[in-house]
Coordinates of C-alpha atoms and ligand atoms in Angstrom, one line a residue:
M1 CA 13.7 -21.8 5.6
D2 CA 16.0 -20.5 2.9
K3 CA 13.7 -21.5 0.1
V4 CA 14.2 -19.1 -2.9
I5 CA 11.1 -17.1 -3.7
R6 CA 10.6 -17.0 -7.5
W7 CA 8.9 -13.6 -8.2
G8 CA 6.8 -12.6 -11.2
I9 CA 6.0 -9.0 -11.9
L10 CA 2.7 -8.1 -13.6
G11 CA 3.0 -4.8 -15.4
T12 CA 6.1 -2.8 -16.5
G13 CA 5.3 0.7 -15.2
K14 CA 6.9 3.0 -12.7
I15 CA 6.3 1.0 -9.5
A16 CA 7.1 -2.3 -11.2
K17 CA 10.6 -0.9 -11.9
A18 CA 11.0 0.3 -8.4
F19 CA 10.0 -3.1 -7.1
A20 CA 12.4 -4.9 -9.4
T21 CA 15.2 -2.6 -8.2
A22 CA 14.3 -3.4 -4.6
L23 CA 14.4 -7.1 -5.2
R24 CA 18.2 -6.8 -5.9
E25 CA 18.6 -6.2 -2.2
V26 CA 16.4 -9.0 -0.9
P27 CA 18.1 -12.3 -0.1
D28 CA 16.9 -15.7 -1.5
V29 CA 14.8 -14.3 -4.3
E30 CA 14.8 -14.8 -8.0
L31 CA 13.2 -12.5 -10.6
A32 CA 11.7 -15.4 -12.6
A33 CA 9.3 -13.6 -14.9
V34 CA 7.7 -10.4 -16.0
A35 CA 4.5 -9.9 -18.0
S36 CA 3.3 -6.9 -20.0
R37 CA 0.4 -6.4 -22.4
S38 CA 3.2 -6.0 -25.0
L39 CA 6.0 -8.5 -25.5
E40 CA 8.3 -5.7 -26.4
S41 CA 7.8 -4.0 -23.1
A42 CA 8.2 -7.2 -21.2
S43 CA 11.4 -8.1 -23.0
E44 CA 12.9 -4.6 -22.4
F45 CA 12.1 -4.8 -18.7
A46 CA 13.6 -8.4 -18.5
A47 CA 16.8 -7.2 -20.1
Q48 CA 17.1 -4.2 -17.8
Y49 CA 16.4 -6.0 -14.6
G50 CA 17.8 -9.5 -15.4
V51 CA 14.4 -11.3 -15.4
K52 CA 14.5 -14.8 -16.7
R53 CA 11.3 -15.0 -18.8
A54 CA 9.3 -12.2 -20.5
H55 CA 5.6 -12.8 -21.2
G56 CA 3.6 -10.7 -23.7
N57 CA 0.3 -11.2 -21.8
Y58 CA -0.7 -11.4 -18.2
Q59 CA -2.3 -14.9 -18.4
A60 CA 1.0 -16.4 -19.3
L61 CA 2.4 -15.2 -16.0
A62 CA -0.5 -16.5 -14.1
D63 CA 0.1 -19.9 -15.8
D64 CA 3.9 -19.8 -15.3
A65 CA 4.8 -22.9 -13.2
G66 CA 8.2 -21.4 -12.4
V67 CA 6.7 -18.5 -10.3
D68 CA 5.8 -18.6 -6.6
A69 CA 4.6 -15.1 -6.0
V70 CA 3.2 -12.4 -8.3
Y71 CA 3.6 -8.6 -7.6
I72 CA 0.6 -6.9 -9.2
A73 CA 1.7 -3.4 -10.4
T74 CA -1.1 -2.3 -12.7
P75 CA -3.5 0.7 -12.0
H76 CA -6.0 0.1 -9.2
A77 CA -8.8 -0.6 -11.6
M78 CA -7.0 -3.8 -12.9
H79 CA -6.0 -5.2 -9.5
H80 CA -9.2 -7.3 -9.1
E81 CA -9.1 -8.9 -12.5
N82 CA -5.4 -9.5 -12.4
A83 CA -5.5 -10.9 -8.8
I84 CA -8.3 -13.3 -9.6
M85 CA -6.5 -14.6 -12.7
C86 CA -3.3 -15.2 -10.8
L87 CA -5.0 -16.9 -7.8
Q88 CA -6.7 -19.2 -10.4
G89 CA -3.1 -19.9 -11.6
G90 CA -2.1 -20.9 -8.0
K91 CA 0.1 -17.9 -7.3
A92 CA 0.7 -16.1 -4.0
L93 CA 0.1 -12.4 -4.4
L94 CA 1.4 -9.0 -3.4
V95 CA -1.2 -6.5 -4.7
E96 CA -0.4 -2.8 -5.0
K97 CA -2.4 -0.2 -3.1
A98 CA -5.2 0.7 -3.4
F99 CA -5.9 -3.0 -3.1
T100 CA -9.0 -2.7 -5.4
L101 CA -11.6 -0.1 -6.4
N102 CA -14.1 -1.1 -3.7
R103 CA -14.9 -3.4 -0.8
R104 CA -16.8 -6.0 -3.0
Q105 CA -13.8 -6.5 -5.2
A106 CA -11.5 -6.8 -2.2
Q107 CA -13.8 -9.4 -0.5
E108 CA -13.8 -11.5 -3.7
I109 CA -10.0 -11.7 -3.7
A110 CA -9.9 -12.5 0.0
S111 CA -12.5 -15.2 -0.4
L112 CA -10.8 -16.9 -3.4
A113 CA -7.4 -16.7 -1.6
R114 CA -8.9 -18.5 1.4
E115 CA -10.7 -21.1 -0.8
R116 CA -7.5 -21.9 -2.6
K117 CA -5.3 -21.5 0.5
L118 CA -3.0 -19.0 -1.2
F119 CA -1.1 -16.1 0.4
V120 CA -2.3 -12.5 -0.5
M121 CA -1.1 -9.2 0.9
E122 CA -1.8 -5.6 0.0
A123 CA 1.5 -3.9 -0.8
M124 CA 1.2 -1.3 2.0
W125 CA 5.0 -0.9 2.1
T126 CA 4.7 1.8 4.8
R127 CA 3.8 -0.8 7.5
F128 CA 7.1 -2.5 7.0
Q129 CA 9.5 0.5 7.1
P130 CA 11.9 0.1 10.1
A131 CA 11.0 3.5 11.5
M132 CA 7.3 2.7 11.4
L133 CA 7.8 -0.6 13.2
E134 CA 9.9 1.1 15.9
A135 CA 7.4 3.9 16.3
K136 CA 4.6 1.4 16.8
R137 CA 6.7 -0.6 19.3
M138 CA 7.4 2.6 21.3
I139 CA 3.8 3.6 21.3
D140 CA 2.7 0.1 22.3
M141 CA 5.2 0.3 25.2
G142 CA 3.4 3.5 26.4
E143 CA 6.0 6.0 25.5
I144 CA 3.4 8.8 24.7
G145 CA 0.8 7.4 27.1
N146 CA -2.8 6.7 26.2
V147 CA -3.2 7.4 22.5
R148 CA -6.3 9.5 21.6
S149 CA -5.7 11.2 18.2
L150 CA -3.7 11.3 15.0
Q151 CA -3.2 13.7 12.2
A152 CA -1.9 12.8 8.8
D153 CA -1.7 14.3 5.3
F154 CA -0.4 13.3 1.9
G155 CA -0.4 15.7 -1.0
F156 CA 1.4 16.9 -4.1
P157 CA 0.3 18.8 -7.2
A158 CA 0.1 16.0 -9.8
D159 CA 1.5 16.9 -13.2
A160 CA -0.7 14.5 -15.2
G161 CA -3.5 14.8 -17.8
P162 CA -7.1 13.8 -17.5
E163 CA -6.4 10.4 -19.1
H164 CA -3.6 9.5 -16.6
R165 CA -4.6 6.9 -14.0
L166 CA -4.5 9.6 -11.3
F167 CA -7.4 11.4 -12.8
N168 CA -9.2 8.9 -15.1
P169 CA -12.3 7.5 -13.4
A170 CA -12.0 4.3 -15.5
L171 CA -8.6 3.7 -13.9
G172 CA -9.8 4.4 -10.4
G173 CA -8.5 8.0 -10.4
G174 CA -8.7 10.4 -7.4
S175 CA -6.6 11.4 -4.4
L176 CA -8.3 9.0 -2.0
L177 CA -7.3 5.7 -3.6
D178 CA -3.9 6.9 -4.6
L179 CA -2.8 8.9 -1.6
G180 CA -5.6 8.9 1.1
I181 CA -5.1 5.2 1.6
Y182 CA -1.8 5.9 3.3
P183 CA -3.2 8.2 6.1
L184 CA -6.2 5.8 6.4
S185 CA -4.2 2.6 6.6
M186 CA -1.6 4.0 9.0
A187 CA -4.3 5.5 11.2
A188 CA -5.8 2.0 11.5
F189 CA -2.3 0.6 12.1
F190 CA -1.7 3.0 15.1
L191 CA -5.2 3.6 16.5
G192 CA -7.0 0.4 15.6
P193 CA -10.1 -0.5 13.6
V194 CA -12.2 2.4 12.1
K195 CA -15.9 2.3 12.8
G196 CA -17.0 5.6 11.1
V197 CA -15.8 8.3 8.7
R198 CA -17.0 11.8 7.7
G199 CA -15.4 13.6 4.9
Y200 CA -15.5 16.4 2.3
G201 CA -14.0 16.4 -1.2
E202 CA -13.3 18.7 -4.1
L203 CA -14.0 16.9 -7.4
T204 CA -12.5 17.3 -10.9
P205 CA -14.8 17.9 -13.9
A206 CA -14.5 14.1 -14.6
G207 CA -16.0 13.5 -11.1
V208 CA -13.0 12.1 -9.2
D209 CA -11.6 13.7 -6.0
M210 CA -8.8 16.3 -6.6
Q211 CA -8.5 16.4 -2.8
A212 CA -10.3 15.2 0.3
S213 CA -10.3 15.7 4.0
F214 CA -11.8 13.2 6.5
V215 CA -12.1 12.3 10.1
L216 CA -12.0 8.7 11.3
H217 CA -13.7 7.5 14.4
H218 CA -11.8 4.5 15.8
E219 CA -13.2 1.7 18.0
G220 CA -12.4 2.9 21.5
G221 CA -13.2 6.5 20.6
A222 CA -9.9 7.9 19.3
L223 CA -10.0 10.2 16.3
S224 CA -7.9 10.7 13.2
A225 CA -7.9 13.9 11.0
C226 CA -6.6 13.0 7.6
S227 CA -6.2 14.7 4.2
C228 CA -5.0 14.0 0.7
S229 CA -4.5 16.2 -2.3
L230 CA -3.4 16.0 -6.0
S231 CA -3.4 19.8 -6.2
A232 CA -1.3 21.0 -3.2
W233 CA 2.0 20.2 -1.6
T234 CA 1.5 19.1 2.0
P235 CA 4.1 18.3 4.6
T236 CA 3.1 14.6 4.4
T237 CA 3.7 14.0 8.1
L238 CA 1.9 11.8 10.5
T239 CA 1.5 12.6 14.2
I240 CA 0.2 10.3 16.9
C241 CA -0.9 12.0 20.1
G242 CA -1.2 10.6 23.6
D243 CA -1.8 12.0 27.1
K244 CA 2.0 12.0 27.8
G245 CA 3.2 13.3 24.5
Y246 CA 3.3 12.9 20.7
L247 CA 5.3 11.0 18.1
R248 CA 5.7 12.7 14.7
L249 CA 6.8 10.7 11.6
H250 CA 8.7 13.2 9.4
G251 CA 7.8 13.9 5.8
R252 CA 7.3 12.0 3.7
F253 CA 5.9 9.8 6.4
H254 CA 5.0 6.9 4.1
H255 CA 8.6 5.8 3.7
T256 CA 10.2 7.9 6.5
E257 CA 13.5 7.1 8.3
R258 CA 12.9 9.6 11.1
F259 CA 10.6 10.4 13.9
T260 CA 10.5 12.7 16.9
I261 CA 9.0 12.1 20.3
G262 CA 8.0 15.1 22.3
L263 CA 6.8 14.7 25.9
N264 CA 4.6 16.9 28.1
R265 CA 7.3 16.9 30.7
G266 CA 9.6 18.7 28.2
G267 CA 12.2 17.8 25.6
E268 CA 12.2 16.3 22.1
R269 CA 14.2 13.3 21.0
E270 CA 14.7 12.4 17.3
F271 CA 15.1 8.8 16.2
H272 CA 16.6 7.5 12.9
Y273 CA 15.9 4.0 11.4
P274 CA 17.3 3.6 7.9
R275 CA 15.3 1.7 5.3
I276 CA 16.9 -0.7 2.8
G277 CA 17.4 0.9 -0.7
N278 CA 14.3 2.5 -2.0
G279 CA 12.1 1.0 0.7
Y280 CA 10.2 -1.7 -1.2
A281 CA 12.5 -4.5 -0.1
H282 CA 10.8 -4.7 3.3
E283 CA 7.4 -5.7 1.9
A284 CA 9.1 -8.3 -0.3
M285 CA 10.9 -9.7 2.7
E286 CA 7.6 -9.9 4.6
V287 CA 6.1 -11.9 1.8
G288 CA 9.1 -14.2 1.8
R289 CA 8.9 -14.7 5.6
C290 CA 5.2 -15.5 5.4
L291 CA 5.6 -18.0 2.5
R292 CA 8.5 -19.8 4.2
E293 CA 6.5 -20.0 7.5
G294 CA 3.4 -21.3 5.7
L295 CA 1.3 -18.2 6.6
L296 CA -1.6 -17.3 4.3
E297 CA -1.7 -13.7 5.4
S298 CA 0.7 -11.2 7.0
P299 CA -0.2 -10.4 10.6
E300 CA 1.0 -6.8 9.9
M301 CA -1.3 -6.3 6.9
P302 CA -4.1 -8.9 7.2
L303 CA -6.7 -9.4 4.4
D304 CA -9.7 -8.5 6.5
E305 CA -8.1 -5.2 7.3
S306 CA -7.6 -4.4 3.6
V307 CA -11.2 -5.4 2.9
A308 CA -12.5 -3.2 5.8
L309 CA -10.4 -0.2 4.7
M310 CA -11.8 -0.5 1.1
G311 CA -15.2 -0.4 2.8
I312 CA -14.3 2.9 4.6
L313 CA -13.1 4.3 1.2
D314 CA -16.5 3.2 -0.3
E315 CA -18.3 5.1 2.4
L316 CA -16.2 8.2 2.0
R317 CA -16.6 8.2 -1.8
A318 CA -20.3 7.9 -1.3
Q319 CA -20.3 11.0 1.0
I320 CA -18.3 13.1 -1.4
G321 CA -20.0 11.8 -4.6
V322 CA -17.2 9.8 -6.3
R323 CA -18.6 6.7 -8.1
Y324 CA -16.7 4.1 -10.2
V325 CA -18.6 2.0 -12.9
V326 CA -18.0 -1.1 -10.9
D327 CA -19.7 0.3 -7.7
Ligands
NAP401 N1 3.7 1.7 -3.2 C1 4.0 2.9 -3.9 O1 4.8 3.7 -3.4 C2 3.4 3.2 -5.2 C3 3.9 4.2 -6.0 C4 3.3 4.4 -7.2 C5 2.3 3.6 -7.6 N2 1.8 2.7 -6.8 C6 0.6 1.8 -7.2 O2 1.0 1.0 -8.3 C7 0.0 0.9 -9.3 C8 0.6 1.3 -10.6 O3 1.1 2.6 -10.5 P1 2.3 3.1 -11.5 O4 2.6 4.5 -11.0 O5 3.4 2.1 -11.6 O6 1.5 3.2 -12.9 P2 2.1 3.2 -14.4 O7 3.5 3.7 -14.4 O8 1.0 3.8 -15.2 O9 2.2 1.6 -14.7 C9 1.1 0.8 -14.7 C10 1.3 -0.4 -15.6 O10 0.1 -1.2 -15.6 C11 -0.1 -1.8 -16.8 N3 -1.5 -1.5 -17.3 C12 -2.4 -2.4 -17.5 N4 -3.5 -1.9 -17.9 C13 -3.3 -0.6 -18.0 C14 -4.1 0.5 -18.4 N5 -5.4 0.4 -18.9 N6 -3.5 1.7 -18.4 C15 -2.3 1.9 -18.0 N7 -1.5 0.9 -17.6 C16 -2.0 -0.3 -17.6 C17 1.0 -1.2 -17.8 O11 2.0 -2.2 -17.9 P3 2.1 -3.0 -19.3 O12 2.0 -2.0 -20.4 O13 3.5 -3.6 -19.2 O14 1.0 -4.1 -19.4 C18 1.6 0.0 -17.0 O15 2.9 0.1 -17.3 C19 -1.1 1.7 -8.8 O16 -2.1 0.9 -8.2 C20 -0.5 2.7 -7.8 O17 -1.4 3.1 -6.7 C21 2.3 2.4 -5.6

């Protein structure tokens, strides 16, 4: 049960660094290898984070027999190609959000993972934050009664040029895949499967969504009102509403340590559940737990749900007129 998980990191950008930092606080792991498109960048990263091997191309990491699990930390548009390559190399995977560009790509990863009997999980770190898990437990115990609706937002004015991954259509740019995935995924986490979506978007001259607002219709009839923006600061809170009260996850909700419960009968109570370090350790621990227990998926972030949520994003992008070349 204490098997050491030998991690490989694919990509050396911002989130790769945050994840390498988080791994320092995870027990029974080894940072075995890192891969970059440039050996120089991989070597610099390896020196900074104490990684054993530096590879100057991604294929070398997929083929590295001394790696159990690969964390894919490239822009969304590369996730599909990178994931398929690593699965063919026999690796378990933690794939950054958004999982892929569309449902078809997500389904292909899920199918290959099942065929090869390899573990894959979308890196939706929010689902593993201690405050989030406690909020879910309290809601499931009936603390706010019968849950009927949810509101969530995620926005900031992005200081990035048109070539940056946030705005470049070739890299899967747009607010929905970068930020909207959080309200969407957490709405499904709290209110259950989504059976319909209606949305509006404001597009950039390059044709990706600068911002979007959408309503989700959940199985069972509950509704979620969500928004995301790359042009406006928003409180970035998430509120779940039931017939006995509400539970609000404070901003920024996606890695929050605090929530408030307010009940109809009066009074508000605040709860505090600290995360470990920068918050990414929790998803790495979940991968470790699943691998040690022989699970091929995480029950908290199952593959079929990642595929279904990419399908909702496909539908939403079709409604607001955002198309990627791979669609
Ligand atoms: N969970 C979170 O909180 C969180 C936060 C930020 C980002 N993310 C996700 O993580 C992924 C990466 O985001 P990031 O902010 O880390 O991006 P980033 O800083 O631009 O890094 C991306 C890395 O991907 C590699 N890459 C491969 N092909 C590329 C290309 N054509 N253009 C640019 N980079 C390319 C590069 O590594 P090499 O040069 O070494 O090959 C680059 O350093 C995205 O899917 C994003 O949604 C998640």
